[in-house]
XYZ file of C-alpha atoms in Angstrom:
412
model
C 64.549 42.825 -194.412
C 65.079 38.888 -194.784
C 63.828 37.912 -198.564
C 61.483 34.969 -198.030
C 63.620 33.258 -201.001
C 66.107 32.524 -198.720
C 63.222 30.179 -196.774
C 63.287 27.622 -199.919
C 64.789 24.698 -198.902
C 65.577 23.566 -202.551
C 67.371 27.120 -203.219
C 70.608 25.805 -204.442
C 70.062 23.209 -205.897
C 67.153 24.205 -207.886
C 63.335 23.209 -207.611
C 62.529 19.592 -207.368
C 58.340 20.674 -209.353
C 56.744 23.093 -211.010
C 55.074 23.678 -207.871
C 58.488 24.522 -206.262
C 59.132 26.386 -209.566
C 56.750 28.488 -209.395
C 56.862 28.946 -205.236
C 59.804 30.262 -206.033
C 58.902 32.478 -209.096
C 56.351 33.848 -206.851
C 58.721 34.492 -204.220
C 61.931 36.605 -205.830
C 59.000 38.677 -207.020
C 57.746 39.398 -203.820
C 61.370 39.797 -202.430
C 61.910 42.419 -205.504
C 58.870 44.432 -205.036
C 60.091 45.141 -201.289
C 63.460 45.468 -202.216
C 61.860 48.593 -204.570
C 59.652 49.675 -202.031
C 62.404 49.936 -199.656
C 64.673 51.747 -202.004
C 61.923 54.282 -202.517
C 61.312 54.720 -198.896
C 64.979 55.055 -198.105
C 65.796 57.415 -200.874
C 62.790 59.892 -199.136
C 63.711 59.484 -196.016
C 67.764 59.433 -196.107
C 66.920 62.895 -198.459
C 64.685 64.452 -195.471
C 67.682 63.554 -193.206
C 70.237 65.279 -194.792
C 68.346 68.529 -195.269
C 67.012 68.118 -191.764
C 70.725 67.652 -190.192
C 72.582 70.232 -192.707
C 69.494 73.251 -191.117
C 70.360 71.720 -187.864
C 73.831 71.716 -187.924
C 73.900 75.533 -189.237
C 72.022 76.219 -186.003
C 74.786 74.060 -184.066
C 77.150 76.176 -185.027
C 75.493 79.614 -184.602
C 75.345 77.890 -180.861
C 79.358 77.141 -180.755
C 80.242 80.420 -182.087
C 78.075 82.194 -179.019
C 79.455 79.935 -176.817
C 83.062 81.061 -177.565
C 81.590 84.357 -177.099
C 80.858 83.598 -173.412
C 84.172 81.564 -172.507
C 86.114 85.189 -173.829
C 83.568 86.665 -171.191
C 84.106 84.594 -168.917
C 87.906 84.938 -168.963
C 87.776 88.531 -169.194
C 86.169 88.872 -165.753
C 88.274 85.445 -164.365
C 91.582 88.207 -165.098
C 89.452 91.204 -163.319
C 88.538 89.053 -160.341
C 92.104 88.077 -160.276
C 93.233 91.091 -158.845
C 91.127 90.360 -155.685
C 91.841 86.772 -155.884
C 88.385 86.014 -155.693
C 86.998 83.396 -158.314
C 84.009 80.783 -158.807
C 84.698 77.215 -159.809
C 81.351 75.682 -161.354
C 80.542 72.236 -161.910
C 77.593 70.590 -164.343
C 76.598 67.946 -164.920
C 76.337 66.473 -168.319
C 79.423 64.290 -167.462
C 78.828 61.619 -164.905
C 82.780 61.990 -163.859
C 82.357 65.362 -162.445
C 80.465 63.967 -159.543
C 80.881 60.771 -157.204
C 78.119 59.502 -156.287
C 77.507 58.081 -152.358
C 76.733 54.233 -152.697
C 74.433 54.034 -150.020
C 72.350 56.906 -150.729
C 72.082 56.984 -154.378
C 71.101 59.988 -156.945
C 69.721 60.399 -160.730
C 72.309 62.014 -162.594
C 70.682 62.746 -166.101
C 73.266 63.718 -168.460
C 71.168 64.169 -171.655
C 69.536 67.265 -169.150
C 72.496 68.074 -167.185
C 71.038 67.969 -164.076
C 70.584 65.437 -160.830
C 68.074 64.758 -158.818
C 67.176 61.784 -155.881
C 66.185 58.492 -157.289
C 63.035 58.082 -159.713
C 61.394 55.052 -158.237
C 58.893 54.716 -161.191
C 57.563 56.538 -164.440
C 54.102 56.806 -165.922
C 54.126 57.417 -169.722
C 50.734 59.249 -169.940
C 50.233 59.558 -173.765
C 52.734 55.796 -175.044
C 52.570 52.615 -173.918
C 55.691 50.283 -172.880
C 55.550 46.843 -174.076
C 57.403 44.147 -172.402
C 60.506 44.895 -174.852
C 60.589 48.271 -174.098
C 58.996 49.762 -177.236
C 56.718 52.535 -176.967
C 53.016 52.203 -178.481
C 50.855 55.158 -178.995
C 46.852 54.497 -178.915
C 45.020 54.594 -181.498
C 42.378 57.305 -180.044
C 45.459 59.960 -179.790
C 44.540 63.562 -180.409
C 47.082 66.230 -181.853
C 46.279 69.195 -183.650
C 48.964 71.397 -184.584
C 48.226 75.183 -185.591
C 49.986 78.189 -186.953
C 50.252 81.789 -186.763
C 52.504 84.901 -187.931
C 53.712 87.979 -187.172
C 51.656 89.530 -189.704
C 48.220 88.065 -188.611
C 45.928 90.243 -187.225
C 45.568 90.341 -183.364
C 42.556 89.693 -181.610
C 41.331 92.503 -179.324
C 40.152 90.629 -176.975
C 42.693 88.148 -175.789
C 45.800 89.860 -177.330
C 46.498 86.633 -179.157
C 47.172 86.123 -182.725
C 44.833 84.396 -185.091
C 45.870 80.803 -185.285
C 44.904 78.315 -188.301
C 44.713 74.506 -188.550
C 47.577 72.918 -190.099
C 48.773 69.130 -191.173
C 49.951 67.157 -188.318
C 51.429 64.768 -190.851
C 53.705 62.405 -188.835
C 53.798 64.220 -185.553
C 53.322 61.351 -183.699
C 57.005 60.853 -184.471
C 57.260 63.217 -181.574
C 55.685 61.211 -178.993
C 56.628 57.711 -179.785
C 59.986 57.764 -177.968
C 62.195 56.717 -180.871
C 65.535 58.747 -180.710
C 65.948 58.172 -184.671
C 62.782 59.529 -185.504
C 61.350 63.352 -185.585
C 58.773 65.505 -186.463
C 59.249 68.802 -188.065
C 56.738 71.572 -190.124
C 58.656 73.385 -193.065
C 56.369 76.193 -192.826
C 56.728 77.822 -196.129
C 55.786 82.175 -196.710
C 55.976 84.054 -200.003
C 58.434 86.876 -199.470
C 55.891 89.128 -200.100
C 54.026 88.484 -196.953
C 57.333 89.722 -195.457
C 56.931 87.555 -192.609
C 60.117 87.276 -189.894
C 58.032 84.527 -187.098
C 56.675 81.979 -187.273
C 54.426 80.616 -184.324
C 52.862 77.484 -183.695
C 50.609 75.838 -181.207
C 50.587 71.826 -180.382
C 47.251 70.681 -178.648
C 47.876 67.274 -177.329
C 44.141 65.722 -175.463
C 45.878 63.248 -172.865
C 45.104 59.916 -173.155
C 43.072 58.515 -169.711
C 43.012 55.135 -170.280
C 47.383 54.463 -170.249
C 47.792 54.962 -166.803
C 46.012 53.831 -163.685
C 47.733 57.149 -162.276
C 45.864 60.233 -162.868
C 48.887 62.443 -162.049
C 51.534 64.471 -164.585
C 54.017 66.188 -162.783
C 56.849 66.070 -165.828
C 57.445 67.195 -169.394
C 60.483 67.239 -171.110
C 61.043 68.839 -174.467
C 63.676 68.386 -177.358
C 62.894 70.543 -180.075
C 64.277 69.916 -183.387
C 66.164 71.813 -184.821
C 67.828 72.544 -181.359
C 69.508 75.669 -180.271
C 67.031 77.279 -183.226
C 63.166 77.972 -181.784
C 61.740 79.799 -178.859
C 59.326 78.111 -175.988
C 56.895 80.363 -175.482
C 54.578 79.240 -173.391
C 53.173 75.547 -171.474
C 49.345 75.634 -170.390
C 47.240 72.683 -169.406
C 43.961 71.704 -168.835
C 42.855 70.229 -165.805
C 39.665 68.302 -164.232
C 37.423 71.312 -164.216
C 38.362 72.059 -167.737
C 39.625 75.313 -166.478
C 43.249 76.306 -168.866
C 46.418 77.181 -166.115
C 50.187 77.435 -166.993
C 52.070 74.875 -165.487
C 53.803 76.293 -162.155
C 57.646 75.925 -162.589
C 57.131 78.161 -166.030
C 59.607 80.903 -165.989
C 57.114 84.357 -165.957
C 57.919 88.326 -166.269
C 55.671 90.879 -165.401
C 54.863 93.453 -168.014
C 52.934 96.612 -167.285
C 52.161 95.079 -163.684
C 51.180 91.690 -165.429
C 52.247 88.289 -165.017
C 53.421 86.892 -168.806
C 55.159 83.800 -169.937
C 59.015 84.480 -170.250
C 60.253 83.286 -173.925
C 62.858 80.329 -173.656
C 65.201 81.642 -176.486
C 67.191 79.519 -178.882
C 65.938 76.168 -176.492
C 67.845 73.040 -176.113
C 66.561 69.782 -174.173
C 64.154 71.119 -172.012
C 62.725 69.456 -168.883
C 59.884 70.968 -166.454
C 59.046 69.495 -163.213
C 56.572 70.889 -161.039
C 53.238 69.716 -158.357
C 51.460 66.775 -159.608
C 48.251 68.026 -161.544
C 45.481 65.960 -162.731
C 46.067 67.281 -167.011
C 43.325 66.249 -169.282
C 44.669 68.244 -172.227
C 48.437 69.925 -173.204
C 48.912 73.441 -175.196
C 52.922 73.826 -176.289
C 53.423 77.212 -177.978
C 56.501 77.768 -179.556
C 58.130 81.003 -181.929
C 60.417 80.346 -184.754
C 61.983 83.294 -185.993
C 64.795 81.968 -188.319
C 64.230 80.845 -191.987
C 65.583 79.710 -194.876
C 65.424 81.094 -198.542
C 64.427 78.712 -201.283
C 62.322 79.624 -204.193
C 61.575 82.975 -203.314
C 60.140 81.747 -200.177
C 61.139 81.852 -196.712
C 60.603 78.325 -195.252
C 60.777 78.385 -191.527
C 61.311 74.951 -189.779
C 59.967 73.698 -186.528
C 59.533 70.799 -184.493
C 60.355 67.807 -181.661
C 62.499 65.201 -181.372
C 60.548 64.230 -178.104
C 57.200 65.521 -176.665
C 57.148 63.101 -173.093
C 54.351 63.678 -170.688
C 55.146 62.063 -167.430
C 54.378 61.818 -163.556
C 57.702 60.765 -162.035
C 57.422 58.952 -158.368
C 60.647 59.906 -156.462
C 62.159 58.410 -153.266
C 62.240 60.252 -150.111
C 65.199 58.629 -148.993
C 68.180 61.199 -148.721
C 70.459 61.227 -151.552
C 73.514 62.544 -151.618
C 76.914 63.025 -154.282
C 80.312 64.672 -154.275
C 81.776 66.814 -156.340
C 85.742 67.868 -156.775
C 86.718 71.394 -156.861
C 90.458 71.507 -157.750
C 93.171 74.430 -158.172
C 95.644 71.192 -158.785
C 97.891 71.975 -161.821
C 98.483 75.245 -161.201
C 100.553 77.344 -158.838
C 97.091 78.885 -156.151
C 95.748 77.232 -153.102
C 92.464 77.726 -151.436
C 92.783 80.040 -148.766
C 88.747 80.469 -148.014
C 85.560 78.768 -149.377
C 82.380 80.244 -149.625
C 79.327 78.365 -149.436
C 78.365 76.760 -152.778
C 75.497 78.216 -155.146
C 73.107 76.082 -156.409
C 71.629 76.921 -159.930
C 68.059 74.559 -160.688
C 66.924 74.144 -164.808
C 64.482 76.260 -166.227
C 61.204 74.730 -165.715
C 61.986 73.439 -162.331
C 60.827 74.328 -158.725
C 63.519 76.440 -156.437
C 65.466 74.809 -153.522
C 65.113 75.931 -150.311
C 67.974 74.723 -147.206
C 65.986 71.628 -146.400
C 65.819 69.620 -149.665
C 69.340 71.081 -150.484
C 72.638 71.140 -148.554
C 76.038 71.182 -148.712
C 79.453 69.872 -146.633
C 83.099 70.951 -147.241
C 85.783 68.304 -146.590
C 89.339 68.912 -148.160
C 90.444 64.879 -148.625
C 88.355 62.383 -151.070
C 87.616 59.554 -148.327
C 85.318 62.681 -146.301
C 87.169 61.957 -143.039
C 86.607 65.348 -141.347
C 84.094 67.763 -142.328
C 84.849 71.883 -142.080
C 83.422 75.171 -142.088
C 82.423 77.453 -145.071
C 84.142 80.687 -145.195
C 86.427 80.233 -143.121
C 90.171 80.916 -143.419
C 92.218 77.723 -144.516
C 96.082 77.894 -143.309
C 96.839 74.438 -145.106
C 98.046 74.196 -148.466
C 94.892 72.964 -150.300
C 94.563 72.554 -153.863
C 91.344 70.335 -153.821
C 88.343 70.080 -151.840
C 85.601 67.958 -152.111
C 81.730 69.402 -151.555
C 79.283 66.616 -150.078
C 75.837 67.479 -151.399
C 72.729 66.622 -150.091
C 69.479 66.443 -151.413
C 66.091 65.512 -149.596
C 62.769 65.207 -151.493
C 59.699 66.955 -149.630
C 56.788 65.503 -150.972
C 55.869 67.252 -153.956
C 59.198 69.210 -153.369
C 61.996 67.377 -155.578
C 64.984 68.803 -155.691
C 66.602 69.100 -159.221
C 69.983 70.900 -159.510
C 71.594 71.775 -162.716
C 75.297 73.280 -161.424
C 77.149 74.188 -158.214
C 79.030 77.257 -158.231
C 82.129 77.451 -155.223
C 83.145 80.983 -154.674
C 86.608 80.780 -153.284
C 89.754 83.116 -152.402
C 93.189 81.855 -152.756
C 97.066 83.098 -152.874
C 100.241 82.459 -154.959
C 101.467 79.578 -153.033
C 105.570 80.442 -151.803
């Protein structure tokens, strides 16, 4: 805020009136009054921060301590493959330095996902507008209704659902206005003598059709907040016949012979890609099944950073990266490479050997390209894996690691 007192020309050396006198009466006033206001919105907000980030950052740390978990894993079976000297090396790619990317045939690396794909040409927001300074506006005639269910609500017989009930959508738009700083969460609060453990909720977004002259959504990327503390449970949209479909690249499970949405447990930044559709409206069900004590009731918080409904327009060029692979530092060389393993996010469409492949070359400049598997009588510490990726129509190929199964020896 810039006080409008500091506009007075006459500031130092006093007013020259009574007019200026009381101008500028009038305008410390005004210039206190925000000052208050701003105190009073600050001390709400900066209080609703720290609670938000002190819940978050328990859940942050319930993440670290599994992930140590999985590193002692991991180097309990690195020692048993040992004794066969066969080992994977696995790359991701939430650091841009663990890949080199080819000049002429460029790639998207998204580190905020982890994962790379060819070259988005252009993006359609299809709920925000982009101004010419890059802010996002949300329409006026936006729709979201946010309801809520538990795991003591009584099912229905019919659909196998739980009952679900309207709640306050207070600020959710915070969700969808593509602000980093900004967030929405519920603080759904239970009497411990409902003895409830979950917490569901349902977020019914109506699309907007007049943002985009595309009618298209082939993209949605989630951030739930806190992270690493809620479960996905299920994506479903409507489309142009008003008939309600899951969207395609939704991980499933079959129960009893059935088809069922697989739960995304504990999710982080999640991003879906899958066929353009033609969506008129969005259902995101989620499960929260941690809480907090406070006041004899369990409060149970849930919510988004980001909500982004997209269709993404890819090149069809061929793309392509490399990635390093390196025993260097130690006292093994390579003695055969496998072909490499590619793993794709959740929520995206599988790779097949067209829109995916892969070259083994064992110096950086790619002079002379060899075979997988085959024995290597050199002593090689590094070797570098050209990957290629080819878009086929609505068939984009998004990768999220590359695992390189590899033997090697003691080197003499």
């Amino acid at each position: 805020m810039r006080p409008i007192t500091l506009q007075n020309p006459n500031l130092n050396k006093g007013p020259s009136s009574s007019e200026e006198f009381n101008s500028l009466r009038n305008d410390i006033q005004t210039d206190i009054t925000s000052l208050f206001n701003i105190v009073n919105e600050h001390d709400t907000s900066i209080a609703e921060n720290m609670d938000h980030i002190l819940r978050e950052n328990y859940f942050l740390q319930n993440r670290l301590l599994k992930l140590q978990q999985w590193v002692k894993e991991l180097q309990n079976d690195y020692q048993a493959n040992s004794v066969d000297k066969e080992s994977i090396l696995t790359r991701s790619f939430y650091h841009a330095s663990n890949i080199a990317p080819s000049s002429t045939k460029p790639v998207n690396v998204d580190t905020l996902h982890g994962i790379v794909s060819p070259v988005i040409v252009r993006s359609h927001d299809k709920i925000a507008y982009q101004n010419e300074l890059g802010e996002h506006l949300l329409p006026s005639n936006l729709e979201i209704d946010v309801y809520e269910s538990t795991d003591v609500e009584p099912v229905d017989p019919t659909t196998q659902e739980r009952n679900y009930y309207a709640v306050s959508s207070t600020d959710i738009t915070k969700a969808f206005d593509g602000d980093k700083n900004t967030f929405w969460v519920r603080n759904a609060e239970m009497n411990e003598t409902k003895c409830v453990t979950e917490v569901y909720g349902l977020i019914h977004v109506k699309i907007p059709q007049d943002i985009s002259n595309n009618v298209y959504t082939n993209t949605i990327t989630l951030h739930p907040s806190p992270e690493y503390s809620m479960s996905i449970l299920d994506i479903q949209y409507k489309n142009q016949n008003g008939e309600w479909r899951r969207i395609e690249t939704y991980p499933t499970i079959f129960e009893n012979n059935v088809e069922v949405p697989a739960e995304i447990a504990e999710a982080g930044k999640v991003f879906f890609s899958f066929p353009k559709r033609q969506i008129t409206e969005l259902q995101i069900k989620i499960k929260q099944p941690y809480w907090f004590k406070h006041n004899d009731k369990r409060v149970f918080m849930y919510g988004f950073q980001d909500i982004v409904v997209e269709y993404r327009e890819y090149s069809q060029d061929e793309a392509e990266f490399t990635t390093k692979f390196s025993l260097e530092g130690t006292n093994r060389r390579f003695v055969n490479i496998g072909a490499p393993k590619v793993t794709t996010p959740v929520g995206c469409p599988t790779f097949n050997d067209y829109t995916v492949k892969h070259e083994l070359y064992f110096d950086e400049g790619l002079t002379e390209r060899f075979d997988f598997s085959t024995d290597i009588f050199q002593t090689i510490q590094a070797v570098y894996i050209k990957t290629i990726l080819v878009a086929a129509g609505d068939q984009i190929p998004i990768i999220r690691e590359i695992e390189l199964p590899y033997r090697h020896e003691t080197i003499q």
